[in-house]
Steps between C-alpha positions, in 0.01 A plus 500: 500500500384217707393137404116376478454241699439134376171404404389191706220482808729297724682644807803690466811397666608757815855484543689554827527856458140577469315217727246648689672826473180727446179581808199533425442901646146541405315485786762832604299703272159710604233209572219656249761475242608161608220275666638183691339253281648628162862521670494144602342361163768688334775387762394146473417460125922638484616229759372205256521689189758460201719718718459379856880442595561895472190575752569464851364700816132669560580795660185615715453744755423414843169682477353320213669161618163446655294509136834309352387251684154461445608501111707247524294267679251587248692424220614152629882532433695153390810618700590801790533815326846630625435820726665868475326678794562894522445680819238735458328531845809525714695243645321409774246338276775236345444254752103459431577513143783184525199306694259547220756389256667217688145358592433442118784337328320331245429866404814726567865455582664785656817592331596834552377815740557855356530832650572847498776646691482792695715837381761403827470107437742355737636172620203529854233550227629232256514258830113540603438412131750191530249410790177476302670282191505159518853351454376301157358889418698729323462899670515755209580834535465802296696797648391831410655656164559844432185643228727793444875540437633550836852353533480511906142328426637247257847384727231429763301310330759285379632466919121346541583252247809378616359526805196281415714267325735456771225417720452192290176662355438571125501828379232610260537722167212648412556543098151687420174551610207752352711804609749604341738527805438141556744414163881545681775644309735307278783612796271372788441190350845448430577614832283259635668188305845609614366489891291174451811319327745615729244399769428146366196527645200448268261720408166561292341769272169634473322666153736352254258426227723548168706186404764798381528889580273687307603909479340752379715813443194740446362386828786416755194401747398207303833340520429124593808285594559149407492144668748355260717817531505465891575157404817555371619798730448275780787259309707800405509645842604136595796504278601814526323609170318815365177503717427854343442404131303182527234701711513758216455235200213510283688212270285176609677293277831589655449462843313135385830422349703581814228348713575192294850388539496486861603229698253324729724604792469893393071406497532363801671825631285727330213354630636480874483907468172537272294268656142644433333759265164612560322584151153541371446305269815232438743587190486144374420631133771707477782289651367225269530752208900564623565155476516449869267249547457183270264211426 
């Protein structure tokens, strides 16, 4: 049983753990089911809404930066929207798309550059991207993961993300997605944390839209894990702690609790792994309801 949050129209207060924590990944969906100039109102009504300090990147595609643009400038923004660009069109395009953005920045601020990896990612690979990212960029990787249980498939999968990290790029988890492949196992993501933490590089998540796991025993497929719950792994794995069972809560109020006597250096370490979570639309609601956020 969770809390309501407190009536009031003010702003709620973001702490550490949660500022600018959650993307904006609407414009990654199919463009007839998510036109340009909803995304940004959306996006932009967040940023200076009663729950602005949890919102923090765009993330856009390089081929709809073009229309992203033309929005924008439309829509006569009071401050640079802070960029996510994912590299749809290839590589080679990165360049052209860095122009556009660095040629407008009353409009956009370039942040971070995401990728795929390739199935045999390796260090020559991970240094072409190196060359197209700015140093004030961050490069993002996602390595390929496994979509069936194949424990050759899995081990190298989790080489490509030590090997990513290593590289001083982030690694990407993608957490869910409209297939039902796209949600990892409970033992990959906890796989994951244990690499990224022994790695101390940071790294980012994509389609982690419940504030805390949601299950479904009839219907394994609509499992849906949770950011508070990666929250606290991330801490455990840290300190040596049970990663497994805080992926597997369902107890909201319990993981709030634990979330809430740490120290601001264990924040400050958390958030040096989990530094971004792309989610559609931002839980704000429901970490207010845990208590999370305050007044």
């Amino acid at each position: 049983m969770t809390t309501q949050p407190k009536a009031g129209t003010g702003p709620w207060s973001i702490p550490p753990l949660f500022a600018q924590l959650v993307d904006d990944t609407g414009l990654l969906a199919p463009r007839e089911a998510s036109p340009v100039e909803t995304v940004v109102a959306r996006y932009l009504a967040a940023r200076d809404g009663v729950y602005g300090g949890l919102v923090g990147q765009l993330v856009c595609p390089v081929s709809r930066l073009p229309a992203l643009v033309k929005e924008l400038a439309r829509s006569s923004v009071s401050r640079p929207v802070e960029l996510s660009l994912v590299v749809d069109t290839g590589l080679g395009s990165v360049p052209k798309a860095l122009s556009t953005v660095f040629s407008r920045p009353a409009l956009l601020a370039p942040r971070t550059i995401e990728t795929a990896a390739p199935t045999d990612v390796d260090a020559v690979w991970l240094d072409r991207v190196a060359e197209f990212v700015p140093e004030d960029v961050v490069a993002v990787v996602e390595p390929r993961r496994p979509v069936h249980d194949d424990p050759d498939g899995t081990q190298a999968w989790l080489d490509a993300v030590r090997r990513v990290a290593d590289q001083g790029c982030a690694p990407k988890l993608r957490c869910g997605g409209p297939r039902p492949t796209d949600a990892p196992s409970t033992e990959d993501v906890e796989r994951f944390v244990r690499v990224v933490a022994e790695s101390g590089r940071g790294f980012t998540t994509l389609g982690l839209h419940e504030a805390v796991r949601v299950d479904s025993p009839a219907q394994p497929v609509a499992r849906r894990h949770g950011l508070v719950n990666l929250l606290v792994a991330v801490a455990r794995a840290l300190s040596g702690g049970d990663v497994a069972s805080a992926l597997r809560s369902t107890d909201g109020d319990a993981l709030a609790a634990e979330v809430g006597v740490w120290s601001d250096r264990a924040v400050a370490g958390v958030r040096g792994l989990f530094s971004r979570c792309g989610a559609d639309p931002a839980p704000g609601v429901a970490l207010a309801g845990l208590g999370l956020l305050t007044r």
